Coordinates of C-alpha atoms (C1' of nucleotides) in Angstrom, one line a residue:
Chain A
M1 CA -7.6 67.5 -57.6
D2 CA -6.8 65.7 -59.9
Y3 CA -10.1 64.0 -60.5
K4 CA -9.7 61.6 -63.1
K5 CA -6.8 60.2 -61.5
L6 CA -8.6 59.2 -58.7
S7 CA -11.3 57.7 -60.8
E8 CA -9.0 55.4 -61.8
L9 CA -6.6 54.9 -59.1
L10 CA -10.5 53.8 -57.5
F11 CA -11.7 52.2 -59.8
P12 CA -8.8 50.5 -62.1
N13 CA -11.3 48.1 -63.4
I14 CA -14.6 49.9 -64.9
K15 CA -13.5 50.0 -68.9
N16 CA -17.5 50.5 -70.1
T17 CA -18.7 54.2 -69.6
M18 CA -21.4 55.7 -69.7
D19 CA -22.5 56.5 -72.9
Y20 CA -22.5 53.2 -73.5
Y21 CA -25.2 51.5 -70.8
E22 CA -27.2 54.4 -71.5
N23 CA -27.8 54.7 -75.2
E24 CA -26.0 50.8 -76.1
K25 CA -26.7 48.1 -73.6
Y26 CA -29.8 49.9 -72.5
P27 CA -31.0 52.7 -75.0
K28 CA -34.8 53.8 -75.3
R29 CA -37.3 51.4 -74.9
N30 CA -39.7 51.6 -77.8
L31 CA -42.9 51.7 -76.5
P32 CA -45.5 54.1 -78.3
E33 CA -46.6 57.4 -76.5
G34 CA -48.0 58.0 -72.7
A35 CA -46.7 54.7 -72.4
K36 CA -45.8 55.0 -68.2
V37 CA -43.2 51.9 -67.8
T38 CA -43.3 51.4 -63.6
R39 CA -41.8 48.2 -61.4
L40 CA -42.1 47.1 -58.1
A41 CA -38.7 47.2 -56.4
P42 CA -38.8 45.5 -53.4
S43 CA -34.8 43.6 -51.5
P44 CA -36.5 40.2 -51.2
T45 CA -37.1 39.2 -48.0
G46 CA -39.9 37.1 -49.8
F47 CA -43.0 38.9 -47.3
I48 CA -45.8 41.0 -49.0
H49 CA -48.9 42.4 -46.5
L50 CA -51.6 43.5 -48.3
G51 CA -49.8 47.4 -48.2
N52 CA -46.5 45.8 -51.0
L53 CA -49.7 44.7 -52.7
Y54 CA -51.5 48.2 -52.4
G55 CA -48.5 50.1 -54.1
A56 CA -47.6 47.0 -56.8
F57 CA -51.9 47.8 -57.9
V58 CA -50.8 51.5 -58.6
D59 CA -47.0 50.1 -60.4
E60 CA -49.6 47.5 -62.3
R61 CA -52.0 49.6 -63.3
L62 CA -50.6 52.9 -64.2
A63 CA -47.8 50.5 -66.3
H64 CA -51.7 48.7 -68.2
Q65 CA -53.7 51.3 -68.6
S66 CA -51.2 52.8 -70.6
G67 CA -49.9 49.9 -73.1
G68 CA -46.2 50.3 -70.5
V69 CA -44.1 47.7 -68.8
F70 CA -44.9 46.3 -65.1
M71 CA -41.4 45.1 -64.2
L72 CA -39.9 43.3 -60.7
R73 CA -36.2 44.5 -60.0
I74 CA -34.6 43.1 -57.1
E75 CA -33.5 45.1 -54.6
D76 CA -31.3 43.4 -52.8
T77 CA -28.2 44.8 -52.6
D78 CA -28.1 44.2 -48.8
E79 CA -27.3 41.1 -47.9
K80 CA -28.2 40.8 -44.7
R81 CA -32.0 40.1 -45.9
K82 CA -31.7 37.8 -48.3
V83 CA -34.7 34.9 -48.3
E84 CA -34.6 31.8 -50.3
G85 CA -37.1 31.4 -52.5
A86 CA -38.2 35.0 -51.7
V87 CA -38.1 36.2 -55.8
E88 CA -40.6 33.1 -56.3
T89 CA -42.7 33.4 -53.9
I90 CA -43.2 37.6 -54.5
I91 CA -43.9 36.4 -57.5
S92 CA -46.5 34.1 -57.7
S93 CA -48.3 35.6 -53.8
L94 CA -48.8 39.1 -56.7
E95 CA -50.0 35.9 -59.5
F96 CA -52.0 35.2 -57.7
F97 CA -53.4 37.9 -56.7
G98 CA -54.1 39.9 -60.6
L99 CA -50.7 40.8 -61.3
K100 CA -48.5 40.0 -63.9
F101 CA -44.9 40.8 -64.8
D102 CA -44.0 41.5 -68.2
E103 CA -40.6 41.9 -67.0
G104 CA -38.1 41.5 -64.1
A105 CA -36.3 39.1 -62.3
G106 CA -37.5 35.4 -62.5
I107 CA -39.9 36.5 -65.4
E108 CA -39.8 33.7 -67.6
G109 CA -39.1 34.1 -71.4
E110 CA -38.6 37.3 -73.7
S111 CA -38.0 39.0 -70.5
G112 CA -36.7 42.2 -71.7
N113 CA -33.2 43.1 -72.5
Y114 CA -32.7 46.7 -69.1
G115 CA -31.3 43.1 -67.3
P116 CA -29.8 42.1 -65.0
Y117 CA -33.3 42.6 -62.7
F118 CA -31.3 41.6 -58.8
Q119 CA -28.9 44.8 -58.1
S120 CA -26.9 42.0 -56.5
K121 CA -25.4 41.6 -60.3
R122 CA -25.7 44.7 -61.6
A123 CA -22.2 46.2 -59.3
E124 CA -20.4 46.6 -63.3
V125 CA -23.0 49.3 -64.8
Y126 CA -22.8 51.1 -60.7
Q127 CA -19.9 51.2 -60.1
C128 CA -18.8 52.8 -63.3
F129 CA -21.4 55.6 -62.7
A130 CA -20.0 55.8 -59.3
K131 CA -16.8 57.2 -61.5
Y132 CA -17.9 59.3 -63.1
L133 CA -18.9 61.5 -60.7
V134 CA -15.4 60.8 -59.4
E135 CA -14.8 61.7 -62.8
I136 CA -16.5 65.1 -61.8
G137 CA -15.3 65.7 -58.8
R138 CA -18.9 64.8 -57.3
A139 CA -18.3 62.1 -55.2
Y140 CA -15.0 60.7 -53.0
P141 CA -13.7 57.5 -51.3
C142 CA -14.1 58.2 -47.4
F143 CA -12.0 56.1 -45.5
C144 CA -14.1 56.9 -41.8
L145 CA -14.3 53.3 -39.7
E146 CA -17.5 53.0 -38.0
E147 CA -16.7 53.6 -34.5
E148 CA -16.2 56.7 -36.0
L149 CA -19.4 57.6 -38.1
E150 CA -20.7 56.4 -34.3
E151 CA -18.5 59.2 -32.9
L152 CA -19.3 62.0 -35.3
R153 CA -22.3 61.3 -34.8
N154 CA -22.6 61.3 -30.9
Q155 CA -20.8 64.9 -31.3
Q156 CA -23.7 66.5 -33.3
T157 CA -25.9 65.0 -31.2
K158 CA -23.3 67.5 -28.4
E159 CA -23.2 70.3 -30.1
N160 CA -26.7 69.8 -30.8
V161 CA -25.7 70.3 -34.7
N162 CA -27.4 67.8 -37.4
T163 CA -26.0 65.0 -37.5
G164 CA -24.2 63.0 -40.4
Y165 CA -21.4 63.4 -42.6
Y166 CA -21.5 66.7 -43.9
G167 CA -19.4 69.7 -44.2
K168 CA -17.0 70.7 -42.0
W169 CA -17.5 67.2 -40.6
A170 CA -16.9 65.1 -43.7
R171 CA -13.8 64.5 -42.6
D172 CA -11.9 62.8 -46.0
R173 CA -14.6 64.9 -48.6
D174 CA -10.8 66.5 -49.9
L175 CA -7.7 64.3 -49.4
S176 CA -5.4 64.1 -51.4
L177 CA -4.3 62.1 -53.9
E178 CA -1.2 61.2 -52.2
E179 CA -3.4 60.4 -49.2
V180 CA -5.9 58.3 -50.6
Q181 CA -3.4 56.5 -52.3
E182 CA -2.2 56.2 -49.0
H183 CA -4.6 54.3 -47.8
L184 CA -4.7 52.0 -50.6
D185 CA -1.4 51.7 -50.0
N186 CA -3.0 49.9 -46.1
K187 CA -5.8 48.0 -47.6
E188 CA -8.0 49.8 -46.0
K189 CA -11.7 50.0 -46.9
F190 CA -13.4 52.6 -48.1
V191 CA -16.8 53.5 -48.7
I192 CA -17.9 55.7 -52.0
R193 CA -19.3 59.5 -51.3
F194 CA -21.2 61.6 -53.2
R195 CA -20.2 65.4 -52.8
S196 CA -23.4 67.4 -52.3
E197 CA -23.5 70.5 -53.9
G198 CA -27.1 71.4 -51.3
T199 CA -28.0 73.8 -48.7
E200 CA -29.5 73.4 -45.3
E201 CA -31.3 76.1 -45.6
G202 CA -31.8 75.9 -49.7
T203 CA -35.0 74.3 -50.6
F204 CA -35.6 73.1 -54.1
E205 CA -39.0 72.5 -55.7
I206 CA -41.2 69.1 -57.0
D207 CA -44.8 67.7 -58.0
D208 CA -45.7 64.4 -56.7
A209 CA -48.2 62.9 -58.8
I210 CA -50.4 62.1 -55.7
R211 CA -49.5 64.4 -53.2
G212 CA -49.1 67.6 -55.7
H213 CA -47.0 70.4 -55.3
L214 CA -43.8 70.0 -52.7
S215 CA -41.4 72.6 -51.8
I216 CA -38.4 70.1 -49.4
H217 CA -34.9 70.7 -48.4
E218 CA -31.8 70.4 -50.7
N219 CA -29.6 67.3 -49.7
Y220 CA -26.8 68.3 -47.7
Q221 CA -25.3 65.3 -46.6
D222 CA -22.8 63.7 -48.4
V223 CA -24.0 60.0 -48.4
V224 CA -23.0 56.2 -49.5
I225 CA -23.8 55.9 -52.9
L226 CA -20.4 52.8 -52.7
K227 CA -20.9 50.8 -49.5
T228 CA -17.2 49.0 -48.8
N229 CA -18.5 46.1 -51.1
G230 CA -18.7 48.4 -53.7
I231 CA -22.4 47.8 -53.8
P232 CA -24.3 50.7 -54.2
T233 CA -26.7 51.7 -51.3
Y234 CA -30.4 52.5 -52.5
H235 CA -29.9 56.1 -52.9
F236 CA -27.4 55.1 -56.1
A237 CA -28.9 52.3 -57.0
H238 CA -32.3 54.4 -57.9
V239 CA -31.0 56.8 -59.5
V240 CA -28.4 54.2 -62.0
D241 CA -32.2 52.4 -62.0
D242 CA -34.4 54.3 -62.6
R243 CA -32.8 55.9 -65.0
L244 CA -30.8 52.7 -67.6
M245 CA -34.3 51.0 -67.7
R246 CA -36.2 53.6 -68.2
I247 CA -38.6 53.9 -65.4
T248 CA -41.0 56.5 -66.2
H249 CA -43.1 56.4 -62.7
V250 CA -42.2 55.6 -59.9
V251 CA -44.3 54.7 -57.5
R252 CA -43.2 53.5 -53.5
G253 CA -44.2 54.4 -49.5
E254 CA -44.3 57.3 -48.5
E255 CA -41.1 57.2 -46.2
W256 CA -39.3 57.8 -48.9
L257 CA -40.9 60.9 -49.1
S258 CA -37.8 62.3 -46.6
T259 CA -34.4 61.1 -48.9
L260 CA -35.8 62.8 -52.1
P261 CA -33.4 65.4 -51.7
I262 CA -30.7 63.2 -52.6
H263 CA -32.3 61.3 -55.1
Y264 CA -33.4 64.3 -56.4
E265 CA -29.5 65.8 -56.5
I266 CA -27.7 62.8 -57.7
F267 CA -30.2 63.0 -60.8
K268 CA -29.5 66.5 -61.5
T269 CA -25.8 65.8 -61.2
F270 CA -25.8 62.9 -63.9
G271 CA -28.1 65.6 -66.2
W272 CA -31.2 63.5 -65.7
D273 CA -34.8 64.3 -65.1
T274 CA -36.3 63.3 -62.3
P275 CA -39.3 59.6 -63.5
I276 CA -42.7 61.3 -61.8
Y277 CA -42.9 61.0 -58.0
C278 CA -45.9 58.6 -56.7
H279 CA -44.8 58.2 -52.8
T280 CA -48.3 56.2 -51.7
A281 CA -50.0 56.9 -48.5
H282 CA -49.3 53.5 -45.8
L283 CA -51.6 51.2 -45.3
M284 CA -52.4 51.8 -41.0
K285 CA -54.5 49.2 -38.5
M286 CA -55.5 49.9 -35.5
D287 CA -52.8 49.2 -32.4
E288 CA -54.5 49.3 -29.3
G289 CA -56.4 52.2 -30.4
A290 CA -54.0 53.6 -32.4
K291 CA -53.3 53.9 -36.0
R292 CA -49.6 53.2 -36.8
K293 CA -48.1 51.9 -40.3
L294 CA -48.4 47.8 -40.6
S295 CA -44.7 46.5 -40.2
K296 CA -43.9 42.7 -41.5
R297 CA -42.6 42.2 -38.1
K298 CA -46.1 43.0 -36.0
D299 CA -48.9 42.1 -38.4
P300 CA -48.1 38.8 -40.0
E301 CA -51.3 38.7 -40.0
L302 CA -51.8 41.5 -42.1
G303 CA -49.8 38.6 -44.9
L304 CA -51.0 38.2 -48.2
G305 CA -51.0 34.1 -47.0
Y306 CA -53.3 35.7 -44.6
Y307 CA -56.2 35.6 -47.0
K308 CA -54.8 32.9 -49.0
E309 CA -55.4 30.3 -46.3
L310 CA -58.5 32.4 -44.8
G311 CA -59.1 31.3 -48.7
Y312 CA -60.7 35.6 -50.2
H313 CA -61.1 35.4 -53.1
P314 CA -58.2 37.7 -55.2
A315 CA -60.8 39.1 -57.3
A316 CA -62.6 40.5 -54.1
V317 CA -59.6 41.8 -52.6
R318 CA -58.5 43.4 -56.0
E319 CA -61.7 45.2 -55.4
Y320 CA -61.4 46.0 -52.2
L321 CA -58.2 47.2 -52.3
L322 CA -59.4 49.4 -55.7
T323 CA -61.6 51.1 -53.4
I324 CA -58.8 52.1 -50.9
L325 CA -56.8 53.5 -53.7
N326 CA -59.4 55.8 -55.6
S327 CA -62.3 57.3 -53.5
N328 CA -64.6 57.0 -56.7
F329 CA -63.7 53.5 -57.4
E330 CA -66.9 52.3 -55.8
E331 CA -68.9 55.0 -57.0
W332 CA -68.1 54.1 -60.3
R333 CA -68.8 50.1 -59.3
M334 CA -72.4 51.4 -58.5
E335 CA -73.3 52.6 -61.3
N336 CA -70.9 49.6 -64.1
P337 CA -72.0 46.8 -61.9
D338 CA -70.9 44.3 -65.0
S339 CA -68.3 45.8 -65.5
P340 CA -64.7 43.5 -65.7
I341 CA -62.4 46.4 -62.7
D342 CA -59.8 46.4 -65.1
D343 CA -61.9 49.0 -67.1
F344 CA -62.5 51.5 -64.4
E345 CA -59.7 54.2 -65.1
F346 CA -57.1 54.2 -61.7
T347 CA -56.0 57.5 -61.3
L348 CA -53.2 59.1 -59.1
E349 CA -55.7 61.7 -58.6
K350 CA -58.0 60.4 -56.8
M351 CA -54.9 58.4 -54.7
S352 CA -55.9 60.2 -50.7
N353 CA -52.7 61.0 -48.6
S354 CA -53.5 59.7 -46.2
G355 CA -52.3 56.5 -44.7
A356 CA -55.9 53.1 -44.8
L357 CA -57.5 52.3 -42.0
F358 CA -57.6 48.2 -42.7
D359 CA -61.0 47.5 -42.7
L360 CA -62.4 43.7 -43.0
D361 CA -66.0 44.4 -42.2
K362 CA -65.1 46.4 -45.4
L363 CA -63.5 43.1 -47.6
N364 CA -66.5 40.7 -46.1
N365 CA -69.0 43.0 -47.7
I366 CA -67.2 43.8 -51.3
S367 CA -66.0 39.8 -51.0
K368 CA -70.0 39.2 -50.5
D369 CA -70.7 41.1 -53.9
V370 CA -67.7 40.1 -55.7
L371 CA -69.0 36.0 -55.5
L372 CA -71.9 36.3 -56.2
K373 CA -70.9 36.9 -59.4
I374 CA -68.7 34.5 -59.4
P375 CA -70.1 30.7 -61.2
A376 CA -71.7 28.0 -58.9
V377 CA -69.5 26.0 -60.3
E378 CA -66.0 28.1 -60.5
I379 CA -66.6 28.3 -56.2
Y380 CA -67.1 25.3 -55.5
E381 CA -63.8 24.9 -58.2
F382 CA -62.0 28.0 -56.0
L383 CA -62.9 25.7 -53.0
S384 CA -61.6 23.1 -53.6
N385 CA -58.8 24.3 -54.7
W386 CA -58.5 26.2 -51.5
A387 CA -59.1 22.8 -49.9
K388 CA -56.7 20.7 -50.6
E389 CA -54.2 23.2 -49.8
Y390 CA -55.5 24.3 -45.9
K391 CA -58.2 22.0 -45.5
T392 CA -57.4 18.3 -46.2
D393 CA -60.1 16.7 -44.5
A394 CA -62.4 18.4 -46.4
S395 CA -61.2 18.8 -49.1
E396 CA -62.0 14.2 -50.6
L397 CA -65.5 15.6 -49.7
L398 CA -65.5 18.2 -51.4
A399 CA -64.5 16.7 -54.3
S400 CA -67.1 13.5 -53.6
N401 CA -70.6 15.7 -53.3
K402 CA -69.0 17.7 -56.1
D403 CA -72.8 18.7 -57.6
E404 CA -74.7 18.8 -54.4
V405 CA -72.0 21.4 -52.4
I406 CA -72.5 23.2 -56.3
K407 CA -76.3 23.3 -55.6
L408 CA -75.4 24.2 -51.5
L409 CA -73.7 27.2 -52.6
S410 CA -76.7 28.0 -55.7
V411 CA -79.2 28.5 -53.1
G412 CA -80.7 31.8 -53.0
R413 CA -78.3 33.5 -55.7
D414 CA -80.9 33.3 -58.3
G415 CA -83.9 35.8 -59.2
Q416 CA -83.7 40.3 -58.4
K417 CA -82.6 39.7 -53.9
P418 CA -80.4 36.9 -54.0
R419 CA -79.2 35.6 -50.8
K420 CA -75.0 36.6 -50.4
D421 CA -74.0 34.2 -48.1
L422 CA -70.3 33.2 -49.4
M423 CA -67.3 35.5 -48.5
Y424 CA -64.4 33.2 -48.4
C425 CA -63.8 29.7 -48.2
E426 CA -63.0 29.8 -44.4
Q427 CA -66.4 31.5 -43.7
I428 CA -68.6 28.7 -46.8
L429 CA -67.3 25.8 -45.8
D430 CA -68.5 26.5 -42.3
F431 CA -70.8 28.0 -43.7
I432 CA -72.2 24.4 -45.7
S433 CA -70.6 21.6 -43.7
Y434 CA -74.2 20.7 -41.5
Y435 CA -74.5 19.2 -45.4
F436 CA -71.7 16.7 -44.6
D437 CA -72.4 13.8 -41.4
E438 CA -68.5 14.7 -40.5
Y439 CA -69.8 17.7 -39.3
F440 CA -72.8 18.6 -38.6
K441 CA -74.0 18.8 -35.6
I442 CA -76.1 22.1 -33.5
V443 CA -75.1 24.4 -32.8
D444 CA -77.9 26.8 -31.8
S445 CA -80.8 25.6 -28.9
Y446 CA -84.7 25.5 -30.0
P447 CA -86.8 28.8 -29.2
E448 CA -87.1 30.6 -25.3
N449 CA -91.2 28.6 -26.1
I450 CA -90.0 25.2 -26.9
N451 CA -88.7 22.7 -24.5
E452 CA -87.1 19.2 -25.9
D453 CA -90.3 17.3 -25.3
E454 CA -92.4 19.3 -27.4
A455 CA -89.6 19.6 -30.5
K456 CA -89.4 15.9 -29.8
K457 CA -93.5 16.0 -30.6
L458 CA -94.0 18.9 -34.1
L459 CA -90.8 16.6 -35.8
Q460 CA -92.4 13.6 -34.8
A461 CA -95.1 15.1 -36.4
Y462 CA -93.6 17.0 -39.5
L463 CA -92.1 12.9 -40.1
N464 CA -95.3 11.9 -40.2
T465 CA -96.2 13.8 -43.2
Y466 CA -92.9 14.6 -44.2
D467 CA -93.1 13.4 -48.4
H468 CA -90.2 14.2 -50.2
S469 CA -91.7 14.9 -53.9
D470 CA -94.2 17.6 -52.5
D471 CA -92.5 20.9 -53.8
Q472 CA -92.3 24.5 -51.4
S473 CA -95.4 25.2 -51.3
Q474 CA -97.4 21.6 -50.6
W475 CA -94.1 21.4 -48.2
F476 CA -94.9 25.0 -46.1
D477 CA -98.6 24.2 -46.1
K478 CA -98.0 21.1 -43.6
I479 CA -95.5 22.6 -41.9
R480 CA -99.0 25.6 -41.1
V481 CA -101.2 22.2 -40.2
I482 CA -98.9 21.5 -38.1
S483 CA -98.4 23.9 -36.6
Q484 CA -102.6 24.7 -36.0
E485 CA -102.7 20.7 -34.7
N486 CA -100.1 22.2 -32.2
G487 CA -101.2 25.6 -30.7
Y488 CA -99.2 27.3 -33.1
A489 CA -100.2 31.1 -35.2
A490 CA -100.5 29.8 -38.7
K491 CA -98.7 33.4 -39.5
P492 CA -96.7 35.2 -37.6
K493 CA -99.5 38.2 -37.7
D494 CA -101.8 36.5 -36.3
Y495 CA -99.7 35.1 -33.5
K496 CA -98.4 39.3 -33.0
K497 CA -102.4 40.0 -33.0
N498 CA -103.2 37.9 -30.2
P499 CA -100.3 36.4 -28.3
D500 CA -102.1 34.3 -25.7
M501 CA -104.2 33.0 -27.4
Y502 CA -100.8 30.6 -29.6
K503 CA -98.1 28.1 -27.5
G504 CA -96.0 30.5 -30.8
H505 CA -96.3 30.7 -34.6
V506 CA -95.2 28.7 -37.1
G507 CA -91.5 30.7 -37.4
D508 CA -91.2 28.7 -33.6
V509 CA -91.7 25.5 -36.1
S510 CA -89.7 25.4 -38.2
T511 CA -87.1 27.2 -36.3
V512 CA -87.2 23.7 -34.2
I513 CA -87.1 22.0 -37.9
R514 CA -84.8 24.1 -39.4
I515 CA -82.2 22.9 -36.0
A516 CA -83.0 19.3 -36.4
L517 CA -81.9 19.7 -40.0
V518 CA -78.8 22.1 -40.6
G519 CA -78.2 22.5 -36.5
R520 CA -79.1 25.7 -37.2
A521 CA -81.5 28.6 -36.3
S522 CA -80.4 30.0 -39.4
S523 CA -79.8 29.1 -43.4
P524 CA -81.4 29.3 -46.2
D525 CA -84.3 27.5 -47.2
V526 CA -85.5 24.0 -45.6
W527 CA -87.5 23.1 -48.7
E528 CA -84.0 23.9 -50.7
L529 CA -82.5 22.6 -48.8
Q530 CA -84.2 19.0 -48.0
Q531 CA -83.6 18.3 -52.3
I532 CA -80.5 18.5 -51.8
M533 CA -79.6 16.6 -49.3
G534 CA -82.3 13.5 -50.0
E535 CA -84.7 12.0 -48.6
E536 CA -82.8 9.7 -46.6
K537 CA -80.3 12.2 -45.2
V538 CA -83.4 14.7 -43.8
R539 CA -84.9 11.7 -42.3
R540 CA -82.1 9.9 -40.4
R541 CA -82.0 14.1 -39.5
I542 CA -84.8 14.4 -37.4
E543 CA -85.1 11.6 -36.6
I544 CA -82.2 12.2 -33.9
Chain B
rG1 C1' -34.2 65.8 -30.6
rA2 C1' -34.1 68.4 -35.3
rC3 C1' -36.5 67.5 -40.1
rU4 C1' -40.9 66.1 -42.2
rC5 C1' -46.1 64.2 -44.0
rA6 C1' -50.5 63.8 -42.4
rU7 C1' -55.4 64.6 -39.5
rU8 C1' -64.6 65.7 -42.2
rG9 C1' -69.3 60.3 -38.3
rG10 C1' -66.3 54.3 -35.3
rU11 C1' -64.2 53.1 -41.4
rC12 C1' -62.9 54.9 -46.2
rA13 C1' -64.2 59.1 -47.8
rA14 C1' -66.8 63.7 -51.5
rG15 C1' -65.8 68.8 -51.0
rU16 C1' -61.9 73.4 -53.5
rG17 C1' -64.4 80.1 -49.8
rG18 C1' -70.8 80.9 -49.8
rU19 C1' -73.9 73.3 -49.5
rC20 C1' -79.4 71.9 -45.1
rA21 C1' -71.1 69.4 -45.8
rA22 C1' -72.5 63.2 -51.0
rG23 C1' -72.1 58.3 -50.4
rA24 C1' -70.6 53.5 -49.0
rC25 C1' -68.9 50.0 -44.8
rG26 C1' -70.7 49.3 -40.2
rC27 C1' -74.4 50.1 -35.8
rC28 C1' -80.0 51.3 -35.1
rA29 C1' -85.2 50.6 -36.3
rC30 C1' -88.7 49.4 -39.3
rC31 C1' -91.0 46.7 -43.3
rC32 C1' -90.4 42.3 -46.4
rU33 C1' -90.8 37.9 -44.3
rC34 C1' -90.9 30.2 -41.4
rU35 C1' -85.6 31.7 -39.7
rC36 C1' -80.8 34.0 -41.6
rA37 C1' -80.0 36.7 -45.5
rC38 C1' -80.6 39.3 -49.5
rG39 C1' -83.7 44.3 -50.4
rG40 C1' -86.3 48.6 -49.2
rU41 C1' -87.0 53.3 -45.4
rG42 C1' -86.0 56.3 -41.9
rG43 C1' -82.2 57.4 -37.7
rA44 C1' -77.4 58.3 -34.5
rA45 C1' -72.9 59.5 -35.9
rU46 C1' -67.7 64.1 -38.8
rC47 C1' -64.4 68.9 -40.1
rA48 C1' -59.2 67.6 -33.4
rG49 C1' -58.5 73.0 -30.6
rG50 C1' -57.0 78.0 -31.0
rG51 C1' -56.1 81.7 -33.3
rG52 C1' -56.0 85.2 -37.8
rU53 C1' -57.6 86.7 -43.0
rU54 C1' -62.5 87.2 -45.4
rC55 C1' -69.5 90.2 -45.9
rG56 C1' -68.5 84.2 -45.7
rA57 C1' -64.4 80.2 -44.0
rC58 C1' -64.1 72.5 -43.9
rU59 C1' -61.5 75.1 -48.3
rC60 C1' -56.6 80.3 -47.2
rC61 C1' -52.8 81.4 -43.3
rC62 C1' -49.8 81.1 -38.1
rC63 C1' -49.7 78.0 -33.2
rU64 C1' -51.1 73.7 -30.3
rA65 C1' -52.3 68.3 -29.9
rU66 C1' -53.0 64.1 -31.8
rG67 C1' -50.9 60.8 -35.4
rG68 C1' -47.0 58.6 -39.5
rG69 C1' -41.8 58.8 -41.6
rU70 C1' -37.0 60.2 -41.7
rU71 C1' -33.2 61.0 -38.6
rA72 C1' -28.3 53.3 -41.6
rC73 C1' -22.0 51.6 -45.3
rC74 C1' -31.6 48.8 -44.0
rA75 C1' -35.4 49.2 -47.8

RNA sequence: GACUCAUUGGUCAAGUGGUCAAGACGCCACCCUCUCACGGUGGAAUCAGGGGUUCGACUCCCCUAUGGGUUACCA
């Protein structure tokens, strides 16, 4: 068989050589020793969920921690999955969470010399490498129709053998030049298949940076590498691109583990070393009592947009992600509470190889700590930007009450035991909503031992003695007096000792005032809130 | 079905043949306290099951169970 002739027959228009791409167009990168080059290679559906961010984070850390390159390549080899504006969405979503690409699709400026970064625009490159495989007899055209393949599968299932295009089942594996010519003359469409030399029994060994040493089955399938339209499948594009773009570490989900043998064989056929593979575990979700992989179809609420809508701070999400990404991160954080997150040394060895369940409680807890470290002014900015997009009615109120809101956000945050009241924008807005007459409403009821009339009496007494210029202790002393005058213990401990002597204690009285003032039984220090609200508003609330 | 990866408390997990099996979130109790938080102290709660190997197994091997993944001219 004259493979050279076959390759010319199949790819008459491909003139470039492999050598041209490997050594001229895409030469070795000039990077310091140990620099890692990683890539995020999403398909352009534009939908990014937490799981994608999780993986992207690994890429980003690996690259930027080592002085390497973090690249965006769009795997748009499947036209059916394209969505308008997807690339912009991907870039902006990741940027929101602090992940910046150095190079690649849609990146401005000096974005690197390894493009184009859309696989759909690299057809010639792939064809050149496919042509080479044909030339050396390791790839061949296949004219099978989809229906024929379907039939093949059925037959194999019936005979209880592995399905697929391989060995004796590979009908077009050994077509003669004349037969190929004949098909071509008939204008039949064809794909290019890889000619595997593996066996069903064979195994090989490979190291995965996350999963350790693996011993896995060889590939023995003649997989499609170039589709009818001349565009490669993932398997081929991955090998060619990651080689030419000089990717050092391939981070991808564990669903790729089972096709790793294909990639390995193709790399070896070209005589190339594989990149270092890092197969990450999936982020899981609890669904009707069972763990399940995150799905873009079933879990729209885990899309990154969801967290933006609720107003989680990107720093909190990053911090959370890192706790599940590297098990030693929390420990490091406890020892270095004030260090920038990027000071943490991320390692692949500390990654879990079983899927973690997304834990909202944990995110919230981490978020509290993260927000505590962000100055109130910055939280205000974050909150108001969020409101502009998601809560337009509140947005104006926030803008016209800027100073007061900042003060509200600051209450109790100083000192040795600062409050951690703030988690995410929606919650924050609710948390301070009582300040605005537009949102104020009574949500909690008075303590059981106090009825409406009693409450009115207490509030009247409070109003009578209220002096806005009182300092905190003067103010509270007055509440103690009111309590005593109305039959409530001035100290909770007194009440505990002799519950029969009192109607309740000072805490009950405070609760009544608190509810009148902010509408709820729990809040930060009332005196501080009053100072922020101003005398007029305080009196008005008490009078109601 | 076949192939494959995984399995330590409710969740995230440390652990690599000898530990009273860390820690964090959540939960409960108590302390602090005018409420709620915060903080502190304490508590309940884990090696999926069964066989081996070994003086000794969470750690090594096998089987089973459960869950994930792949099985496309999708990625």
